[in-house]
mmCIF file of C-alpha atoms and ligand atoms in Angstrom:
data_model
loop_
_atom_site.group_PDB
_atom_site.id
_atom_site.type_symbol
_atom_site.label_atom_id
_atom_site.label_comp_id
_atom_site.label_asym_id
_atom_site.label_seq_id
_atom_site.Cartn_x
_atom_site.Cartn_y
_atom_site.Cartn_z
ATOM 1 C CA UNK E 1362 24.802 -10.356 30.382
ATOM 2 C CA UNK E 1363 25.636 -13.151 32.822
ATOM 3 C CA UNK E 1364 23.726 -16.425 33.015
ATOM 4 C CA UNK E 1365 23.584 -17.861 36.538
ATOM 5 C CA UNK E 1366 22.530 -21.327 37.666
ATOM 6 C CA UNK E 1367 21.494 -22.545 41.142
ATOM 7 C CA UNK E 1368 20.963 -26.214 42.061
ATOM 8 C CA UNK E 1369 22.509 -26.604 45.524
ATOM 9 C CA UNK E 1370 19.437 -28.204 47.093
ATOM 10 C CA UNK E 1371 15.838 -28.540 45.905
ATOM 11 C CA UNK E 1372 15.348 -25.466 43.713
ATOM 12 C CA UNK E 1373 16.326 -25.434 40.031
ATOM 13 C CA UNK E 1374 16.843 -21.810 39.063
ATOM 14 C CA UNK E 1375 18.431 -19.826 36.249
ATOM 15 C CA UNK E 1376 18.794 -16.051 35.943
ATOM 16 C CA UNK E 1377 20.127 -13.617 33.364
ATOM 17 C CA UNK E 1378 21.548 -10.353 34.724
ATOM 18 C CA UNK E 1379 22.663 -7.341 32.696
ATOM 19 C CA UNK E 1380 26.231 -6.391 33.604
ATOM 20 C CA UNK E 1381 26.079 -2.623 33.019
ATOM 21 C CA UNK E 1382 22.793 -1.977 34.866
ATOM 22 C CA UNK E 1383 22.651 -4.932 37.353
ATOM 23 C CA UNK E 1384 19.112 -5.447 36.020
ATOM 24 C CA UNK E 1385 17.580 -8.875 36.301
ATOM 25 C CA UNK E 1386 16.494 -9.672 32.751
ATOM 26 C CA UNK E 1387 15.227 -13.186 33.374
ATOM 27 C CA UNK E 1388 14.657 -15.376 36.430
ATOM 28 C CA UNK E 1389 12.892 -18.673 36.701
ATOM 29 C CA UNK E 1390 12.809 -21.170 39.523
ATOM 30 C CA UNK E 1391 11.240 -24.607 39.651
ATOM 31 C CA UNK E 1392 10.908 -25.843 43.251
ATOM 32 C CA UNK E 1393 10.666 -29.474 44.249
ATOM 33 C CA UNK E 1394 8.824 -28.996 47.538
ATOM 34 C CA UNK E 1395 5.832 -31.105 46.502
ATOM 35 C CA UNK E 1396 8.007 -34.037 45.423
ATOM 36 C CA UNK E 1397 10.016 -34.057 48.671
ATOM 37 C CA UNK E 1398 7.079 -33.293 50.967
ATOM 38 C CA UNK E 1399 5.978 -36.931 51.287
ATOM 39 C CA UNK E 1400 9.454 -37.820 52.611
ATOM 40 C CA UNK E 1401 9.508 -34.923 55.115
ATOM 41 C CA UNK E 1402 12.832 -33.689 53.718
ATOM 42 C CA UNK E 1403 15.005 -33.493 50.613
ATOM 43 C CA UNK E 1404 15.973 -36.848 49.067
ATOM 44 C CA UNK E 1405 19.271 -36.066 47.259
ATOM 45 C CA UNK E 1406 18.964 -38.595 44.391
ATOM 46 C CA UNK E 1407 15.404 -37.531 43.654
ATOM 47 C CA UNK E 1408 16.480 -33.876 43.772
ATOM 48 C CA UNK E 1409 19.312 -34.539 41.298
ATOM 49 C CA UNK E 1410 16.945 -36.286 38.871
ATOM 50 C CA UNK E 1411 14.458 -33.406 39.075
ATOM 51 C CA UNK E 1412 17.236 -30.852 38.410
ATOM 52 C CA UNK E 1413 18.284 -32.878 35.354
ATOM 53 C CA UNK E 1414 14.738 -32.444 34.020
ATOM 54 C CA UNK E 1415 14.071 -28.855 35.084
ATOM 55 C CA UNK E 1416 17.362 -27.069 34.330
ATOM 56 C CA UNK E 1417 17.431 -27.819 30.561
ATOM 57 C CA UNK E 1418 13.793 -26.702 30.315
ATOM 58 C CA UNK E 1419 14.621 -23.340 31.914
ATOM 59 C CA UNK E 1420 17.824 -22.972 29.878
ATOM 60 C CA UNK E 1421 15.802 -23.375 26.708
ATOM 61 C CA UNK E 1422 13.924 -20.181 27.647
ATOM 62 C CA UNK E 1423 17.235 -18.307 27.952
ATOM 63 C CA UNK E 1424 18.265 -18.986 24.342
ATOM 64 C CA UNK E 1425 17.298 -15.464 23.153
ATOM 65 C CA UNK E 1426 20.025 -14.077 25.460
ATOM 66 C CA UNK E 1427 22.814 -16.481 24.438
ATOM 67 C CA UNK E 1428 24.456 -14.040 22.031
ATOM 68 C CA UNK E 1429 24.740 -11.424 24.764
ATOM 69 C CA UNK E 1430 26.308 -13.689 27.397
ATOM 70 C CA UNK E 1431 29.756 -12.672 28.633
ATOM 71 C CA UNK E 1432 30.020 -15.317 31.393
ATOM 72 C CA UNK E 1433 28.170 -18.190 33.024
ATOM 73 C CA UNK E 1434 28.026 -18.454 36.818
ATOM 74 C CA UNK E 1435 27.023 -21.434 38.924
ATOM 75 C CA UNK E 1436 26.704 -22.359 42.588
ATOM 76 C CA UNK E 1437 29.598 -24.738 43.210
ATOM 77 C CA UNK E 1438 29.594 -24.808 47.043
ATOM 78 C CA UNK E 1439 28.153 -25.593 49.597
ATOM 79 C CA UNK E 1440 25.194 -27.922 49.042
ATOM 80 C CA UNK E 1441 24.342 -31.489 48.116
ATOM 81 C CA UNK E 1442 27.109 -32.784 45.859
ATOM 82 C CA UNK E 1443 24.732 -34.744 43.603
ATOM 83 C CA UNK E 1444 22.578 -31.666 42.976
ATOM 84 C CA UNK E 1445 25.428 -29.129 42.723
ATOM 85 C CA UNK E 1446 26.973 -31.253 39.974
ATOM 86 C CA UNK E 1447 23.834 -30.895 37.820
ATOM 87 C CA UNK E 1448 24.273 -27.114 37.708
ATOM 88 C CA UNK E 1449 28.041 -27.247 37.329
ATOM 89 C CA UNK E 1450 27.913 -29.683 34.397
ATOM 90 C CA UNK E 1451 25.350 -27.482 32.660
ATOM 91 C CA UNK E 1452 27.438 -24.346 33.289
ATOM 92 C CA UNK E 1453 30.529 -26.039 31.847
ATOM 93 C CA UNK E 1454 28.593 -27.067 28.735
ATOM 94 C CA UNK E 1455 27.337 -23.491 28.250
ATOM 95 C CA UNK E 1456 30.848 -22.088 28.797
ATOM 96 C CA UNK E 1457 32.368 -24.448 26.211
ATOM 97 C CA UNK E 1458 29.583 -24.005 23.668
ATOM 98 C CA UNK E 1459 29.597 -20.200 23.849
ATOM 99 C CA UNK E 1460 33.316 -19.853 24.566
ATOM 100 C CA UNK E 1461 32.763 -17.673 27.643
ATOM 101 C CA UNK E 1462 34.355 -17.791 31.127
ATOM 102 C CA UNK E 1463 32.821 -19.713 34.033
ATOM 103 C CA UNK E 1464 32.388 -18.314 37.559
ATOM 104 C CA UNK E 1465 31.971 -20.622 40.571
ATOM 105 C CA UNK E 1466 29.845 -18.936 43.249
ATOM 106 C CA UNK E 1467 29.572 -19.735 46.962
ATOM 107 C CA UNK E 1468 25.898 -20.154 47.855
ATOM 108 C CA UNK E 1469 26.283 -18.435 51.246
ATOM 109 C CA UNK E 1470 27.813 -15.381 49.587
ATOM 110 C CA UNK E 1471 24.813 -15.574 47.260
ATOM 111 C CA UNK E 1472 22.448 -15.276 50.221
ATOM 112 C CA UNK E 1473 24.344 -12.191 51.426
ATOM 113 C CA UNK E 1474 24.079 -10.591 47.980
ATOM 114 C CA UNK E 1475 20.352 -11.416 47.803
ATOM 115 C CA UNK E 1476 20.093 -8.113 49.700
ATOM 116 C CA UNK E 1477 21.478 -6.247 46.698
ATOM 117 C CA UNK E 1478 19.669 -7.685 43.672
ATOM 118 C CA UNK E 1479 19.320 -4.821 41.162
ATOM 119 C CA UNK E 1480 20.936 -2.565 43.794
ATOM 120 C CA UNK E 1481 24.310 -1.243 44.913
ATOM 121 C CA UNK E 1482 25.995 -3.001 47.838
ATOM 122 C CA UNK E 1483 25.994 -1.500 51.303
ATOM 123 C CA UNK E 1484 28.943 -2.485 53.488
ATOM 124 C CA UNK E 1485 30.124 -2.934 56.243
ATOM 125 C CA UNK E 1486 27.313 -5.160 57.406
ATOM 126 C CA UNK E 1487 26.700 -7.756 60.117
ATOM 127 C CA UNK E 1488 24.714 -10.642 58.663
ATOM 128 C CA UNK E 1489 22.688 -13.438 60.216
ATOM 129 C CA UNK E 1490 22.249 -16.255 57.707
ATOM 130 C CA UNK E 1491 19.414 -18.627 58.595
ATOM 131 C CA UNK E 1492 18.774 -21.310 55.995
ATOM 132 C CA UNK E 1493 18.164 -25.037 55.785
ATOM 133 C CA UNK E 1494 21.864 -25.787 55.930
ATOM 134 C CA UNK E 1495 23.313 -22.889 57.924
ATOM 135 C CA UNK E 1496 22.907 -20.675 60.979
ATOM 136 C CA UNK E 1497 25.771 -18.276 60.856
ATOM 137 C CA UNK E 1498 26.727 -14.728 61.885
ATOM 138 C CA UNK E 1499 29.153 -12.966 59.573
ATOM 139 C CA UNK E 1500 30.896 -9.604 59.407
ATOM 140 C CA UNK E 1501 31.026 -8.476 55.789
ATOM 141 C CA UNK E 1502 33.212 -5.635 54.602
ATOM 142 C CA UNK E 1503 33.403 -6.592 50.942
ATOM 143 C CA UNK E 1504 33.351 -9.611 48.665
ATOM 144 C CA UNK E 1505 36.917 -10.326 49.734
ATOM 145 C CA UNK E 1506 36.329 -9.810 53.436
ATOM 146 C CA UNK E 1507 33.640 -12.060 54.906
ATOM 147 C CA UNK E 1508 34.423 -13.192 58.430
ATOM 148 C CA UNK E 1509 32.356 -15.863 60.200
ATOM 149 C CA UNK E 1510 31.773 -14.965 63.855
ATOM 150 C CA UNK E 1511 29.501 -17.814 64.912
ATOM 151 C CA UNK E 1512 27.910 -20.882 63.421
ATOM 152 C CA UNK E 1513 25.893 -23.911 64.396
ATOM 153 C CA UNK E 1514 27.637 -26.858 65.953
ATOM 154 C CA UNK E 1515 24.966 -29.237 64.651
ATOM 155 C CA UNK E 1516 21.532 -28.642 63.062
ATOM 156 C CA UNK E 1517 20.560 -25.296 61.585
ATOM 157 C CA UNK E 1518 17.620 -23.056 62.548
ATOM 158 C CA UNK E 1519 15.664 -23.900 59.356
ATOM 159 C CA UNK E 1520 16.505 -27.587 59.564
ATOM 160 C CA UNK E 1521 15.111 -27.773 63.105
ATOM 161 C CA UNK E 1522 11.792 -26.398 61.778
ATOM 162 C CA UNK E 1523 11.878 -29.038 59.019
ATOM 163 C CA UNK E 1524 12.509 -31.815 61.543
ATOM 164 C CA UNK E 1525 9.822 -30.675 63.980
ATOM 165 C CA UNK E 1526 7.338 -30.463 61.088
ATOM 166 C CA UNK E 1527 8.312 -33.987 60.058
ATOM 167 C CA UNK E 1528 7.689 -35.216 63.628
ATOM 168 C CA UNK E 1529 4.205 -33.701 63.404
ATOM 169 C CA UNK E 1530 3.643 -35.140 59.903
ATOM 170 C CA UNK E 1531 3.064 -31.666 58.499
ATOM 171 C CA UNK E 1532 5.179 -32.008 55.328
ATOM 172 C CA UNK E 1533 8.172 -30.115 53.914
ATOM 173 C CA UNK E 1534 9.520 -27.425 54.094
ATOM 174 C CA UNK E 1535 8.682 -27.174 57.767
ATOM 175 C CA UNK E 1536 9.475 -23.484 58.350
ATOM 176 C CA UNK E 1537 6.318 -21.914 56.920
ATOM 177 C CA UNK E 1538 4.157 -24.805 58.235
ATOM 178 C CA UNK E 1539 5.417 -24.483 61.813
ATOM 179 C CA UNK E 1540 5.187 -20.680 61.652
ATOM 180 C CA UNK E 1541 1.543 -20.920 60.563
ATOM 181 C CA UNK E 1542 0.671 -23.472 63.261
ATOM 182 C CA UNK E 1543 2.495 -21.443 65.926
ATOM 183 C CA UNK E 1544 0.373 -18.334 65.253
ATOM 184 C CA UNK E 1545 -2.534 -19.669 67.330
ATOM 185 C CA UNK E 1546 -0.382 -21.378 69.929
ATOM 186 C CA UNK E 1547 0.795 -20.478 73.417
ATOM 187 C CA UNK E 1548 4.504 -19.643 73.314
ATOM 188 C CA UNK E 1549 4.901 -20.197 77.052
ATOM 189 C CA UNK E 1550 3.048 -23.520 77.330
ATOM 190 C CA UNK E 1551 6.137 -25.700 76.909
ATOM 191 C CA UNK E 1552 9.193 -24.707 78.815
ATOM 192 C CA UNK E 1553 11.921 -25.855 76.432
ATOM 193 C CA UNK E 1554 15.458 -24.915 77.464
ATOM 194 C CA UNK E 1555 17.240 -22.263 75.416
ATOM 195 C CA UNK E 1556 20.260 -24.039 73.855
ATOM 196 C CA UNK E 1557 23.729 -23.110 75.146
ATOM 197 C CA UNK E 1558 22.213 -20.519 77.495
ATOM 198 C CA UNK E 1559 24.895 -21.119 80.110
ATOM 199 C CA UNK E 1560 27.728 -21.325 77.624
ATOM 200 C CA UNK E 1561 29.932 -18.277 77.051
ATOM 201 C CA UNK E 1562 30.385 -19.427 73.451
ATOM 202 C CA UNK E 1563 28.857 -17.399 70.670
ATOM 203 C CA UNK E 1564 27.667 -20.412 68.718
ATOM 204 C CA UNK E 1565 24.418 -22.172 67.887
ATOM 205 C CA UNK E 1566 23.015 -25.631 68.507
ATOM 206 C CA UNK E 1567 19.581 -26.991 67.629
ATOM 207 C CA UNK E 1568 19.887 -30.751 68.120
ATOM 208 C CA UNK E 1569 19.078 -30.665 71.864
ATOM 209 C CA UNK E 1570 16.004 -28.484 71.342
ATOM 210 C CA UNK E 1571 14.866 -30.785 68.550
ATOM 211 C CA UNK E 1572 15.087 -33.786 70.890
ATOM 212 C CA UNK E 1573 13.158 -32.000 73.672
ATOM 213 C CA UNK E 1574 10.444 -31.196 71.141
ATOM 214 C CA UNK E 1575 10.424 -34.838 70.019
ATOM 215 C CA UNK E 1576 9.766 -35.958 73.618
ATOM 216 C CA UNK E 1577 6.964 -33.398 74.013
ATOM 217 C CA UNK E 1578 5.343 -34.578 70.765
ATOM 218 C CA UNK E 1579 5.495 -38.205 71.890
ATOM 219 C CA UNK E 1580 3.547 -37.347 75.047
ATOM 220 C CA UNK E 1581 1.087 -34.977 73.378
ATOM 221 C CA UNK E 1582 -1.915 -35.368 71.130
ATOM 222 C CA UNK E 1583 -2.542 -33.383 67.972
ATOM 223 C CA UNK E 1584 -4.511 -30.645 69.724
ATOM 224 C CA UNK E 1585 -1.297 -29.716 71.591
ATOM 225 C CA UNK E 1586 0.749 -29.303 68.394
ATOM 226 C CA UNK E 1587 0.053 -25.590 68.006
ATOM 227 C CA UNK E 1588 1.350 -24.890 71.517
ATOM 228 C CA UNK E 1589 4.405 -27.079 70.918
ATOM 229 C CA UNK E 1590 5.053 -25.270 67.617
ATOM 230 C CA UNK E 1591 4.675 -21.843 69.280
ATOM 231 C CA UNK E 1592 6.905 -22.742 72.235
ATOM 232 C CA UNK E 1593 9.493 -24.277 69.918
ATOM 233 C CA UNK E 1594 9.534 -21.236 67.613
ATOM 234 C CA UNK E 1595 9.877 -18.963 70.646
ATOM 235 C CA UNK E 1596 12.901 -20.848 72.019
ATOM 236 C CA UNK E 1597 14.494 -21.300 68.569
ATOM 237 C CA UNK E 1598 14.396 -17.510 68.140
ATOM 238 C CA UNK E 1599 15.338 -16.802 71.786
ATOM 239 C CA UNK E 1600 18.547 -18.797 71.246
ATOM 240 C CA UNK E 1601 19.579 -16.522 68.381
ATOM 241 C CA UNK E 1602 18.592 -13.404 70.341
ATOM 242 C CA UNK E 1603 20.635 -14.472 73.404
ATOM 243 C CA UNK E 1604 23.752 -15.090 71.331
ATOM 244 C CA UNK E 1605 23.344 -11.875 69.322
ATOM 245 C CA UNK E 1606 22.945 -9.924 72.582
ATOM 246 C CA UNK E 1607 26.234 -11.360 73.772
ATOM 247 C CA UNK E 1608 27.910 -10.514 70.476
ATOM 248 C CA UNK E 1609 26.483 -6.972 70.349
ATOM 249 C CA UNK E 1610 28.034 -6.287 73.778
ATOM 250 C CA UNK E 1611 31.411 -6.813 72.122
ATOM 251 C CA UNK E 1612 30.581 -5.291 68.746
ATOM 252 C CA UNK E 1613 27.547 -2.963 68.741
ATOM 253 C CA UNK E 1614 25.660 -3.317 65.437
ATOM 254 C CA UNK E 1615 25.289 -0.447 62.969
ATOM 255 C CA UNK E 1616 23.822 -2.201 59.938
ATOM 256 C CA UNK E 1617 22.389 -5.666 60.420
ATOM 257 C CA UNK E 1618 20.876 -8.040 57.880
ATOM 258 C CA UNK E 1619 18.989 -11.333 58.049
ATOM 259 C CA UNK E 1620 19.257 -13.537 54.956
ATOM 260 C CA UNK E 1621 18.406 -17.111 53.917
ATOM 261 C CA UNK E 1622 15.166 -19.022 53.556
ATOM 262 C CA UNK E 1623 14.307 -18.827 57.262
ATOM 263 C CA UNK E 1624 14.707 -15.027 57.283
ATOM 264 C CA UNK E 1625 11.088 -15.105 56.106
ATOM 265 C CA UNK E 1626 10.120 -16.048 59.680
ATOM 266 C CA UNK E 1627 8.167 -13.071 61.022
ATOM 267 C CA UNK E 1628 8.614 -13.956 64.693
ATOM 268 C CA UNK E 1629 12.414 -14.069 64.330
ATOM 269 C CA UNK E 1630 12.333 -10.803 62.348
ATOM 270 C CA UNK E 1631 10.280 -9.025 65.029
ATOM 271 C CA UNK E 1632 12.533 -10.253 67.861
ATOM 272 C CA UNK E 1633 15.627 -9.031 66.023
ATOM 273 C CA UNK E 1634 13.968 -5.674 65.253
ATOM 274 C CA UNK E 1635 13.372 -5.224 69.020
ATOM 275 C CA UNK E 1636 16.956 -6.169 69.798
ATOM 276 C CA UNK E 1637 18.344 -3.623 67.318
ATOM 277 C CA UNK E 1638 16.194 -0.685 68.531
ATOM 278 C CA UNK E 1639 18.404 0.502 71.417
ATOM 279 C CA UNK E 1640 21.408 0.564 69.086
ATOM 280 C CA UNK E 1641 19.590 2.599 66.444
ATOM 281 C CA UNK E 1642 20.917 0.045 63.949
ATOM 282 C CA UNK E 1643 19.265 -0.428 60.578
ATOM 283 C CA UNK E 1644 17.833 -3.790 59.533
ATOM 284 C CA UNK E 1645 18.266 -4.972 55.964
ATOM 285 C CA UNK E 1646 16.148 -7.783 54.527
ATOM 286 C CA UNK E 1647 16.002 -9.389 51.117
ATOM 287 C CA UNK E 1648 12.799 -9.191 49.143
ATOM 288 C CA UNK E 1649 10.671 -12.149 50.233
ATOM 289 C CA UNK E 1650 10.990 -13.862 46.838
ATOM 290 C CA UNK E 1651 14.799 -13.771 47.158
ATOM 291 C CA UNK E 1652 15.029 -15.071 50.765
ATOM 292 C CA UNK E 1653 14.865 -18.704 49.672
ATOM 293 C CA UNK E 1654 17.263 -20.222 47.151
ATOM 294 C CA UNK E 1655 17.296 -18.511 43.764
ATOM 295 C CA UNK E 1656 19.602 -17.802 40.835
ATOM 296 C CA UNK E 1657 19.239 -14.004 40.931
ATOM 297 C CA UNK E 1658 21.454 -13.850 44.043
ATOM 298 C CA UNK E 1659 24.062 -16.046 42.332
ATOM 299 C CA UNK E 1660 23.962 -13.666 39.364
ATOM 300 C CA UNK E 1661 24.407 -10.687 41.693
ATOM 301 C CA UNK E 1662 27.602 -12.176 43.176
ATOM 302 C CA UNK E 1663 28.751 -13.082 39.665
ATOM 303 C CA UNK E 1664 28.556 -9.393 38.651
ATOM 304 C CA UNK E 1665 31.113 -8.595 41.364
ATOM 305 C CA UNK E 1666 33.323 -11.534 40.403
ATOM 306 C CA UNK E 1667 33.127 -10.684 36.689
ATOM 307 C CA UNK E 1668 34.210 -7.128 37.419
ATOM 308 C CA UNK E 1669 37.221 -8.508 39.341
ATOM 309 C CA UNK E 1670 37.878 -11.162 36.651
ATOM 310 C CA UNK E 1671 37.580 -13.979 39.178
ATOM 311 C CA UNK E 1672 37.035 -16.872 36.771
ATOM 312 C CA UNK E 1673 37.478 -20.606 37.178
ATOM 313 C CA UNK E 1674 39.033 -22.897 34.656
ATOM 314 C CA UNK E 1675 36.614 -25.412 33.210
ATOM 315 C CA UNK E 1676 38.891 -28.299 34.196
ATOM 316 C CA UNK E 1677 39.340 -27.155 37.756
ATOM 317 C CA UNK E 1678 35.854 -26.039 38.813
ATOM 318 C CA UNK E 1679 34.580 -28.737 41.154
ATOM 319 C CA UNK E 1680 31.641 -29.025 43.496
ATOM 320 C CA UNK E 1681 32.410 -28.726 47.173
ATOM 321 C CA UNK E 1682 29.583 -29.821 49.529
ATOM 322 C CA UNK E 1683 31.081 -28.057 52.569
ATOM 323 C CA UNK E 1684 31.336 -24.305 52.896
ATOM 324 C CA UNK E 1685 34.650 -22.503 52.990
ATOM 325 C CA UNK E 1686 33.395 -19.385 54.792
HETATM 326 O O1 LIG M 1219 17.861 -20.665 52.036
HETATM 327 P P1 LIG M 1219 16.943 -21.809 51.811
HETATM 328 O O2 LIG M 1219 15.849 -21.637 50.797
HETATM 329 O O3 LIG M 1219 17.719 -23.102 51.433
HETATM 330 C C1 LIG M 1219 18.969 -23.406 51.954
HETATM 331 O O4 LIG M 1219 19.963 -22.818 51.497
HETATM 332 O O5 LIG M 1219 18.978 -24.266 52.862
HETATM 333 O O6 LIG M 1219 16.303 -22.160 53.238
HETATM 334 C C2 LIG M 1219 15.370 -23.175 53.381
HETATM 335 C C3 LIG M 1219 15.084 -23.355 54.853
HETATM 336 C C4 LIG M 1219 14.221 -24.574 55.152
HETATM 337 O O7 LIG M 1219 14.799 -25.269 56.246
HETATM 338 C C5 LIG M 1219 12.890 -23.961 55.539
HETATM 339 O O8 LIG M 1219 12.112 -24.737 56.432
HETATM 340 C C6 LIG M 1219 13.341 -22.669 56.196
HETATM 341 O O9 LIG M 1219 14.383 -22.208 55.375
HETATM 342 N N1 LIG M 1219 12.246 -21.679 56.247
HETATM 343 C C7 LIG M 1219 11.731 -21.204 57.400
HETATM 344 C C8 LIG M 1219 10.672 -20.332 57.019
HETATM 345 N N2 LIG M 1219 10.601 -20.312 55.658
HETATM 346 C C9 LIG M 1219 11.583 -21.147 55.201
HETATM 347 N N3 LIG M 1219 12.054 -21.441 58.679
HETATM 348 C C10 LIG M 1219 11.326 -20.815 59.629
HETATM 349 N N4 LIG M 1219 10.283 -19.990 59.352
HETATM 350 C C11 LIG M 1219 9.933 -19.725 58.070
HETATM 351 N N5 LIG M 1219 8.905 -18.904 57.813
HETATM 352 ZN ZN1 LIG M 1220 20.207 -21.347 50.548
#
């Protein structure tokens, strides 16, 4: 079995995955949403302290599997350095104590493999990753071949939902809160501009849209918030659709996947489903419980890395806040 640890942001999670069957034997996640909600976003030092409390408590529950462990995997990049370190230090301690190898996993690769928890992989695949930290289109052929086609030049899709929710004093995380508010709103009421709509670049940008929404909120009263939320959600999704359309003209999709916490957004899902129809392309989604951060996806990547003997040395494994893919 492989023990996997995730602490890149505000979820403390540990999983145990059986190597031969890919079966998830154990998975537990303790989220910190309530603690960060009053601040309207993740406070890194608070998150680190909460990981330091939660991770040992979850690890305690994994003790019955210790004898079976062949490796320990941990998210080492990208994420908040002060929270990543909590997981990495724990993984190193487990590796030393049990004399097993350590595997450093990229969190973004984890989101891709969230599609294949307890399943075989299915490549090649075009992937849209929409999370709190990233908005990225990737072409994936294998673990070794992940090519980034487009990414955000500033804020991410999920982050823009978090910021708009904060402006409306709704709490954190903003994605589900804005989606709920937008359901009863008029998507056409506010005419926000689609970001980069005149640019030939296949890239994303959410900071301009966020500022337009800020101005609208300043002029509005609370009864207008649902229309602002609906119009914002519409344009945030339209931006992705416009850029994907452009990309699909060059490379028509065959298999397409949406991963990451914000892939739970039903409006974005439905718009992408429509876009894929004429191509007859299939749409892959992670199970809802594995869209947001979790340790099962880190364990799934670790299975692949274990098979290829991609281990890190305990001395050299470091946290890296920025992504390398
Ligand atoms: O993947 P994830 O759990 O953490 C990161 O790796 O960042 O993604 C969290 C992000 C947050 O920004 C959250 O607001 C957003 O995903 N999110 C959503 C929805 N559910 C979560 N954004 C839009 N609509 C949603 N339904
Ligand atoms: Zn994530």
